[in-house]
PDB file of C-alpha atoms and ligand atoms in Angstrom:
ATOM      1  CA  MET E   9     -13.268   8.606   2.060  1.00 56.00           C
ATOM      2  CA  SER E  10     -12.458   5.747   4.428  1.00 49.00           C
ATOM      3  CA  GLY E  11     -14.398   2.634   5.296  1.00 50.00           C
ATOM      4  CA  SER E  12     -14.449  -0.026   7.057  1.00 62.00           C
ATOM      5  CA  GLY E  13     -10.347   1.244   7.878  1.00 84.00           C
ATOM      6  CA  PHE E  14      -9.983   1.278   3.784  1.00 96.00           C
ATOM      7  CA  ILE E  15      -8.782   4.834   2.531  1.00 97.00           C
ATOM      8  CA  HIS E  16     -10.798   4.060  -0.528  1.00 97.00           C
ATOM      9  CA  ARG E  17     -12.071   7.190  -3.263  1.00 98.00           C
ATOM     10  CA  PHE E  18     -15.755   5.755  -4.763  1.00 98.00           C
ATOM     11  CA  VAL E  19     -16.759   6.584  -8.154  1.00 98.00           C
ATOM     12  CA  PRO E  20     -20.624   6.978  -8.463  1.00 97.00           C
ATOM     13  CA  GLY E  21     -21.293   5.998 -12.484  1.00 97.00           C
ATOM     14  CA  SER E  22     -23.922   4.063 -14.002  1.00 96.00           C
ATOM     15  CA  GLY E  23     -24.475   0.359 -15.332  1.00 95.00           C
ATOM     16  CA  PRO E  24     -24.056  -3.039 -15.046  1.00 95.00           C
ATOM     17  CA  SER E  25     -21.215  -3.340 -12.877  1.00 96.00           C
ATOM     18  CA  VAL E  26     -19.318  -1.999 -10.001  1.00 97.00           C
ATOM     19  CA  LEU E  27     -14.793  -1.892 -10.460  1.00 98.00           C
ATOM     20  CA  VAL E  28     -13.119  -2.870  -7.637  1.00 98.00           C
ATOM     21  CA  LEU E  29      -9.667  -1.669  -8.235  1.00 98.00           C
ATOM     22  CA  LEU E  30      -6.642  -2.913  -6.496  1.00 98.00           C
ATOM     23  CA  HIS E  31      -3.433  -0.933  -7.105  1.00 98.00           C
ATOM     24  CA  GLY E  32      -0.015  -2.751  -7.131  1.00 98.00           C
ATOM     25  CA  THR E  33       2.420  -1.875  -4.912  1.00 98.00           C
ATOM     26  CA  GLY E  34       3.308   1.826  -4.367  1.00 98.00           C
ATOM     27  CA  GLY E  35      -0.376   3.062  -5.709  1.00 98.00           C
ATOM     28  CA  ASP E  36      -2.407   4.383  -3.568  1.00 98.00           C
ATOM     29  CA  GLU E  37      -6.841   4.578  -4.512  1.00 98.00           C
ATOM     30  CA  HIS E  38      -6.092   6.672  -7.544  1.00 98.00           C
ATOM     31  CA  SER E  39      -3.556   5.312  -9.887  1.00 98.00           C
ATOM     32  CA  LEU E  40      -6.110   3.221 -11.255  1.00 98.00           C
ATOM     33  CA  LEU E  41      -9.003   4.989 -11.872  1.00 98.00           C
ATOM     34  CA  PRO E  42      -7.750   6.194 -15.666  1.00 97.00           C
ATOM     35  CA  LEU E  43      -7.244   2.219 -15.808  1.00 97.00           C
ATOM     36  CA  GLY E  44     -10.735   1.752 -14.792  1.00 98.00           C
ATOM     37  CA  ALA E  45     -12.461   4.306 -16.323  1.00 97.00           C
ATOM     38  CA  ALA E  46     -10.471   3.063 -20.145  1.00 97.00           C
ATOM     39  CA  LEU E  47     -12.026  -0.674 -18.964  1.00 97.00           C
ATOM     40  CA  ALA E  48     -14.984   0.197 -18.478  1.00 96.00           C
ATOM     41  CA  PRO E  49     -16.547   3.581 -19.006  1.00 97.00           C
ATOM     42  CA  GLY E  50     -19.139   5.666 -16.829  1.00 97.00           C
ATOM     43  CA  ALA E  51     -18.862   2.600 -14.798  1.00 97.00           C
ATOM     44  CA  PRO E  52     -19.257   3.011 -10.751  1.00 98.00           C
ATOM     45  CA  MET E  53     -15.721   2.764  -9.122  1.00 98.00           C
ATOM     46  CA  LEU E  54     -14.392   1.424  -5.978  1.00 98.00           C
ATOM     47  CA  SER E  55     -10.442   2.154  -5.441  1.00 98.00           C
ATOM     48  CA  PRO E  56      -9.415   0.788  -1.727  1.00 98.00           C
ATOM     49  CA  ARG E  57      -5.833   1.662  -0.198  1.00 98.00           C
ATOM     50  CA  GLY E  58      -3.906  -1.056   0.800  1.00 98.00           C
ATOM     51  CA  GLN E  59      -3.214  -1.178   4.465  1.00 98.00           C
ATOM     52  CA  VAL E  60       0.148  -2.793   4.569  1.00 98.00           C
ATOM     53  CA  LEU E  61       3.188  -0.569   4.735  1.00 97.00           C
ATOM     54  CA  GLU E  62       6.442  -1.754   3.087  1.00 97.00           C
ATOM     55  CA  GLY E  63       8.580   1.226   3.626  1.00 97.00           C
ATOM     56  CA  PRO E  64       6.808   4.678   2.431  1.00 98.00           C
ATOM     57  CA  HIS E  65       4.831   1.564   0.120  1.00 98.00           C
ATOM     58  CA  ALA E  66       1.132   0.408   0.499  1.00 98.00           C
ATOM     59  CA  ARG E  67       0.345  -3.244  -0.271  1.00 98.00           C
ATOM     60  CA  PHE E  68      -2.986  -4.739  -0.215  1.00 98.00           C
ATOM     61  CA  PHE E  69      -1.018  -7.939   2.244  1.00 98.00           C
ATOM     62  CA  ARG E  70       2.682  -8.394   3.700  1.00 98.00           C
ATOM     63  CA  ARG E  71       5.146 -10.362   2.114  1.00 98.00           C
ATOM     64  CA  ILE E  72       8.424 -11.823   3.585  1.00 97.00           C
ATOM     65  CA  ALA E  73      10.274 -11.553   0.334  1.00 96.00           C
ATOM     66  CA  GLU E  74      10.028 -11.024  -3.761  1.00 94.00           C
ATOM     67  CA  GLY E  75       7.119 -13.773  -4.181  1.00 94.00           C
ATOM     68  CA  VAL E  76       7.171 -14.926  -0.541  1.00 97.00           C
ATOM     69  CA  PHE E  77       4.061 -13.554   0.854  1.00 98.00           C
ATOM     70  CA  ASP E  78       3.196 -14.087   4.577  1.00 98.00           C
ATOM     71  CA  GLN E  79      -0.329 -16.000   4.661  1.00 98.00           C
ATOM     72  CA  ASP E  80      -1.343 -15.426   7.556  1.00 98.00           C
ATOM     73  CA  ASP E  81      -1.319 -11.787   6.918  1.00 98.00           C
ATOM     74  CA  LEU E  82      -3.290 -12.478   3.389  1.00 98.00           C
ATOM     75  CA  ARG E  83      -5.488 -14.570   4.447  1.00 98.00           C
ATOM     76  CA  ARG E  84      -6.557 -12.074   6.951  1.00 98.00           C
ATOM     77  CA  ARG E  85      -6.301  -8.793   4.666  1.00 98.00           C
ATOM     78  CA  THR E  86      -8.431 -10.585   2.216  1.00 98.00           C
ATOM     79  CA  GLU E  87     -11.234 -11.192   4.648  1.00 97.00           C
ATOM     80  CA  ASP E  88     -11.143  -7.563   5.581  1.00 97.00           C
ATOM     81  CA  LEU E  89     -11.084  -6.929   1.997  1.00 98.00           C
ATOM     82  CA  ALA E  90     -14.357  -8.781   1.598  1.00 98.00           C
ATOM     83  CA  SER E  91     -16.052  -7.173   4.022  1.00 97.00           C
ATOM     84  CA  PHE E  92     -15.115  -3.106   3.389  1.00 97.00           C
ATOM     85  CA  LEU E  93     -16.482  -4.514   0.003  1.00 97.00           C
ATOM     86  CA  GLN E  94     -19.587  -6.085   1.310  1.00 96.00           C
ATOM     87  CA  GLY E  95     -19.969  -2.719   3.174  1.00 96.00           C
ATOM     88  CA  ALA E  96     -18.939  -0.298   0.541  1.00 96.00           C
ATOM     89  CA  ILE E  97     -21.943  -2.460  -1.697  1.00 95.00           C
ATOM     90  CA  ALA E  98     -24.472  -1.140   0.762  1.00 95.00           C
ATOM     91  CA  GLN E  99     -23.527   2.292   1.611  1.00 94.00           C
ATOM     92  CA  HIS E 100     -23.017   3.414  -1.791  1.00 95.00           C
ATOM     93  CA  GLU E 101     -26.453   1.325  -3.133  1.00 95.00           C
ATOM     94  CA  LEU E 102     -24.614  -1.169  -5.216  1.00 95.00           C
ATOM     95  CA  GLN E 103     -26.428  -4.490  -4.467  1.00 94.00           C
ATOM     96  CA  GLY E 104     -27.186  -6.697  -7.629  1.00 95.00           C
ATOM     97  CA  LYS E 105     -24.285  -4.918  -9.705  1.00 96.00           C
ATOM     98  CA  ARG E 106     -21.637  -7.313 -10.854  1.00 96.00           C
ATOM     99  CA  LEU E 107     -18.212  -6.893  -9.324  1.00 97.00           C
ATOM    100  CA  LEU E 108     -15.474  -6.482 -11.540  1.00 97.00           C
ATOM    101  CA  ALA E 109     -11.904  -7.187  -9.598  1.00 98.00           C
ATOM    102  CA  VAL E 110      -9.171  -4.715 -12.079  1.00 98.00           C
ATOM    103  CA  GLY E 111      -5.817  -5.600 -10.027  1.00 98.00           C
ATOM    104  CA  PHE E 112      -2.702  -4.865 -10.760  1.00 98.00           C
ATOM    105  CA  SER E 113       0.748  -7.164  -9.519  1.00 98.00           C
ATOM    106  CA  ASN E 114      -0.426  -7.234  -5.745  1.00 98.00           C
ATOM    107  CA  GLY E 115      -3.583  -5.883  -6.200  1.00 98.00           C
ATOM    108  CA  ALA E 116      -3.825  -8.190  -8.397  1.00 98.00           C
ATOM    109  CA  ASN E 117      -2.494 -11.087  -6.310  1.00 98.00           C
ATOM    110  CA  ILE E 118      -5.399  -9.851  -3.161  1.00 98.00           C
ATOM    111  CA  ALA E 119      -8.042 -10.286  -6.178  1.00 98.00           C
ATOM    112  CA  ALA E 120      -7.202 -13.705  -6.687  1.00 98.00           C
ATOM    113  CA  SER E 121      -7.023 -14.652  -3.463  1.00 98.00           C
ATOM    114  CA  LEU E 122     -10.427 -12.876  -2.964  1.00 98.00           C
ATOM    115  CA  LEU E 123     -11.756 -15.297  -6.024  1.00 98.00           C
ATOM    116  CA  LEU E 124     -10.224 -18.279  -4.052  1.00 98.00           C
ATOM    117  CA  ARG E 125     -11.498 -17.658  -0.488  1.00 98.00           C
ATOM    118  CA  ARG E 126     -14.831 -15.786  -0.922  1.00 98.00           C
ATOM    119  CA  PRO E 127     -16.356 -17.215  -4.530  1.00 97.00           C
ATOM    120  CA  GLY E 128     -19.240 -15.681  -5.800  1.00 95.00           C
ATOM    121  CA  LEU E 129     -18.354 -12.475  -4.609  1.00 97.00           C
ATOM    122  CA  ILE E 130     -16.717 -11.070  -7.761  1.00 97.00           C
ATOM    123  CA  HIS E 131     -18.089 -11.552 -10.476  1.00 96.00           C
ATOM    124  CA  GLU E 132     -15.319 -10.319 -13.119  1.00 97.00           C
ATOM    125  CA  ALA E 133     -11.967 -10.472 -12.968  1.00 98.00           C
ATOM    126  CA  VAL E 134      -8.851  -8.369 -15.134  1.00 98.00           C
ATOM    127  CA  LEU E 135      -6.233  -9.220 -13.232  1.00 98.00           C
ATOM    128  CA  PHE E 136      -2.674  -8.105 -14.463  1.00 98.00           C
ATOM    129  CA  ARG E 137       0.384  -9.861 -13.732  1.00 98.00           C
ATOM    130  CA  ALA E 138      -0.780 -11.842 -11.525  1.00 98.00           C
ATOM    131  CA  MET E 139      -0.021 -15.416  -9.808  1.00 98.00           C
ATOM    132  CA  LEU E 140      -1.460 -17.474  -7.338  1.00 98.00           C
ATOM    133  CA  PRO E 141      -1.224 -16.540  -4.320  1.00 98.00           C
ATOM    134  CA  PHE E 142      -1.681 -19.957  -2.131  1.00 98.00           C
ATOM    135  CA  GLU E 143      -2.220 -23.278  -3.312  1.00 98.00           C
ATOM    136  CA  PRO E 144      -5.944 -23.946  -2.249  1.00 98.00           C
ATOM    137  CA  GLU E 145      -6.842 -26.982   0.086  1.00 96.00           C
ATOM    138  CA  THR E 146     -10.139 -27.748  -1.309  1.00 96.00           C
ATOM    139  CA  LEU E 147     -11.266 -25.946  -4.592  1.00 97.00           C
ATOM    140  CA  PRO E 148     -13.974 -23.070  -4.705  1.00 98.00           C
ATOM    141  CA  VAL E 149     -16.530 -23.458  -7.106  1.00 98.00           C
ATOM    142  CA  LEU E 150     -16.349 -20.351  -9.608  1.00 98.00           C
ATOM    143  CA  GLN E 151     -18.898 -21.649 -12.460  1.00 97.00           C
ATOM    144  CA  GLY E 152     -20.223 -18.159 -13.988  1.00 95.00           C
ATOM    145  CA  THR E 153     -16.732 -16.450 -12.746  1.00 97.00           C
ATOM    146  CA  ARG E 154     -14.594 -14.859 -15.533  1.00 97.00           C
ATOM    147  CA  VAL E 155     -11.188 -14.093 -15.762  1.00 98.00           C
ATOM    148  CA  TRP E 156      -8.995 -12.664 -17.632  1.00 98.00           C
ATOM    149  CA  LEU E 157      -5.318 -13.568 -16.674  1.00 98.00           C
ATOM    150  CA  GLY E 158      -2.316 -10.374 -18.763  1.00 98.00           C
ATOM    151  CA  ALA E 159       1.089 -12.465 -18.330  1.00 98.00           C
ATOM    152  CA  GLY E 160       4.479 -10.977 -19.681  1.00 97.00           C
ATOM    153  CA  ARG E 161       6.519 -13.080 -20.942  1.00 97.00           C
ATOM    154  CA  ARG E 162       9.251 -10.743 -20.042  1.00 97.00           C
ATOM    155  CA  ASP E 163       8.175 -10.276 -16.775  1.00 98.00           C
ATOM    156  CA  PRO E 164      10.775 -10.527 -13.916  1.00 97.00           C
ATOM    157  CA  ILE E 165       8.209 -10.327 -10.823  1.00 97.00           C
ATOM    158  CA  VAL E 166       5.787 -12.903 -11.785  1.00 97.00           C
ATOM    159  CA  PRO E 167       6.876 -16.847 -12.751  1.00 97.00           C
ATOM    160  CA  HIS E 168       5.586 -17.950 -15.821  1.00 97.00           C
ATOM    161  CA  ALA E 169       4.464 -21.198 -13.512  1.00 97.00           C
ATOM    162  CA  SER E 170       2.774 -19.043 -11.486  1.00 98.00           C
ATOM    163  CA  ILE E 171      -0.002 -17.617 -13.566  1.00 98.00           C
ATOM    164  CA  GLU E 172      -0.220 -20.902 -15.157  1.00 98.00           C
ATOM    165  CA  ARG E 173      -0.860 -22.341 -12.004  1.00 98.00           C
ATOM    166  CA  LEU E 174      -3.577 -19.943 -11.102  1.00 98.00           C
ATOM    167  CA  ALA E 175      -5.210 -20.096 -14.715  1.00 98.00           C
ATOM    168  CA  ALA E 176      -5.269 -23.871 -13.984  1.00 98.00           C
ATOM    169  CA  VAL E 177      -6.823 -24.063 -10.540  1.00 98.00           C
ATOM    170  CA  LEU E 178      -8.775 -20.985 -11.639  1.00 98.00           C
ATOM    171  CA  ARG E 179     -10.109 -24.322 -14.442  1.00 98.00           C
ATOM    172  CA  GLU E 180     -10.460 -26.904 -12.303  1.00 98.00           C
ATOM    173  CA  ALA E 181     -12.745 -24.324  -9.917  1.00 98.00           C
ATOM    174  CA  GLY E 182     -14.822 -23.993 -13.058  1.00 98.00           C
ATOM    175  CA  ALA E 183     -14.127 -19.944 -13.939  1.00 98.00           C
ATOM    176  CA  ALA E 184     -14.094 -19.329 -17.898  1.00 97.00           C
ATOM    177  CA  VAL E 185      -9.873 -17.824 -17.964  1.00 98.00           C
ATOM    178  CA  ARG E 186      -8.807 -16.015 -20.996  1.00 97.00           C
ATOM    179  CA  MET E 187      -4.681 -16.477 -20.784  1.00 98.00           C
ATOM    180  CA  ASP E 188      -3.159 -12.939 -22.566  1.00 97.00           C
ATOM    181  CA  TRP E 189       0.505 -13.460 -22.748  1.00 97.00           C
ATOM    182  CA  ARG E 190       2.124 -10.606 -24.377  1.00 96.00           C
ATOM    183  CA  ASP E 191       5.546  -9.803 -25.009  1.00 95.00           C
ATOM    184  CA  SER E 192       6.368  -7.444 -22.283  1.00 96.00           C
ATOM    185  CA  GLY E 193       7.605  -6.979 -18.708  1.00 97.00           C
ATOM    186  CA  HIS E 194       5.870  -6.182 -15.279  1.00 97.00           C
ATOM    187  CA  GLN E 195       3.820  -2.976 -16.613  1.00 96.00           C
ATOM    188  CA  LEU E 196       1.073  -2.651 -19.038  1.00 95.00           C
ATOM    189  CA  GLU E 197       0.912  -2.310 -22.694  1.00 91.00           C
ATOM    190  CA  ALA E 198      -1.897   0.202 -23.850  1.00 88.00           C
ATOM    191  CA  ASP E 199      -2.809  -2.589 -26.637  1.00 92.00           C
ATOM    192  CA  GLU E 200      -3.564  -5.096 -23.760  1.00 94.00           C
ATOM    193  CA  VAL E 201      -5.877  -2.633 -21.648  1.00 95.00           C
ATOM    194  CA  ALA E 202      -8.095  -1.810 -24.965  1.00 95.00           C
ATOM    195  CA  ASP E 203      -8.021  -6.029 -25.662  1.00 96.00           C
ATOM    196  CA  ALA E 204      -9.471  -6.763 -21.792  1.00 97.00           C
ATOM    197  CA  ARG E 205     -12.018  -3.956 -22.640  1.00 96.00           C
ATOM    198  CA  ARG E 206     -13.126  -6.160 -25.661  1.00 96.00           C
ATOM    199  CA  TRP E 207     -12.907  -9.073 -23.492  1.00 96.00           C
ATOM    200  CA  PHE E 208     -14.754  -7.229 -20.555  1.00 94.00           C
ATOM    201  CA  GLU E 209     -17.840  -6.179 -23.268  1.00 91.00           C
ATOM    202  CA  ALA E 210     -18.437  -9.651 -24.362  1.00 89.00           C
ATOM    203  CA  ALA E 211     -18.307 -11.672 -21.200  1.00 84.00           C
ATOM    204  CA  ALA E 212     -20.590  -8.541 -19.447  1.00 78.00           C
ATOM    205  CA  GLN E 213     -23.282  -9.029 -22.338  1.00 77.00           C
ATOM    206  CA  GLN E 214     -22.737 -12.713 -21.414  1.00 75.00           C
ATOM    207  CA  GLY E 215     -24.077 -11.453 -17.734  1.00 62.00           C
ATOM    208  CA  SER E 216     -24.646 -14.676 -15.698  1.00 46.00           C
ATOM    209  CA  ALA E 217     -24.488 -17.437 -18.798  1.00 46.00           C
ATOM    210  CA  SER E 218     -22.042 -19.971 -19.101  1.00 41.00           C
ATOM    211  CA  GLY E 219     -18.901 -18.349 -19.974  1.00 37.00           C
ATOM    212  CA  THR E 220     -17.463 -21.309 -22.619  1.00 35.00           C
ATOM    213  CA  VAL E 221     -16.746 -18.932 -25.005  1.00 33.00           C
ATOM    214  CA  LEU E 222     -14.432 -17.345 -23.132  1.00 38.00           C
ATOM    215  CA  ASP E 223     -12.555 -19.607 -21.781  1.00 40.00           C
ATOM    216  CA  SER E 224     -11.455 -20.978 -25.298  1.00 31.00           C
ATOM    217  CA  ALA E 225      -8.356 -18.535 -26.495  1.00 32.00           C
ATOM    218  CA  ARG E 226      -5.147 -18.378 -25.110  1.00 31.00           C
TER     219      ARG E 226
HETATM  220  C1  MLT L  13       3.479  -9.231  -4.558  1.00 68.48           C
HETATM  221  O1  MLT L  13       4.174  -8.886  -3.938  1.00 68.48           O
HETATM  222  O2  MLT L  13       1.986  -8.969  -4.586  1.00 68.48           O
HETATM  223  C2  MLT L  13       3.957  -9.400  -5.948  1.00 68.48           C
HETATM  224  O3  MLT L  13       5.441  -9.984  -5.753  1.00 68.48           O
HETATM  225  C3  MLT L  13       3.976  -8.077  -6.591  1.00 68.48           C
HETATM  226  C4  MLT L  13       4.724  -6.711  -6.332  1.00 68.48           C
HETATM  227  O4  MLT L  13       3.952  -6.471  -5.881  1.00 68.48           O
HETATM  228  O5  MLT L  13       5.450  -6.773  -6.696  1.00 68.48           O
END
């Protein structure tokens, strides 16, 4: 399927949330479907493919070097992704559902950019191996937004300071942030997916109420 220029998969489902699956470099619209199904079984899933090619590898925005992002491109691609999501919500009659962004690596980074640039679009986010994509000039208002940040202590790609700064910025903006450090590298571990699922189920039960309980664990 293609919409607003994004090749994507849409998997129909039920429940209060729709998952937005954002793959890492070299992935595609199929890559995170099993992860989405494990996190929120039966939920509808929207899974776009990043539009930037780095060699043969799809990404969501350009980078100049590892961890050095083309900020103009990131800004534009974040807006394009937001427009795609708004169009897809209408097209698939998903109005009124909460958007749960599930991102890995490059997909987690554009999800973080969406949170910072388009507050209110994403309600919950489960971000594995994210970093701060840019330092915002003004803080967005993210009260009522809940974010799980899954980080690996031995991750060779994501500097500890960058993920800690992302957590701090999101908290300063009012989001409830659960920072989950593991003794792992850049790849996902099965038990962290199970933990993220428990966190998301608790977050979903809280609906749009304040997320202070979920904010406490580090
Ligand atoms: C990025 O470029 O978004 C991050 O460095 C993660 C990656 O894709 O390797």
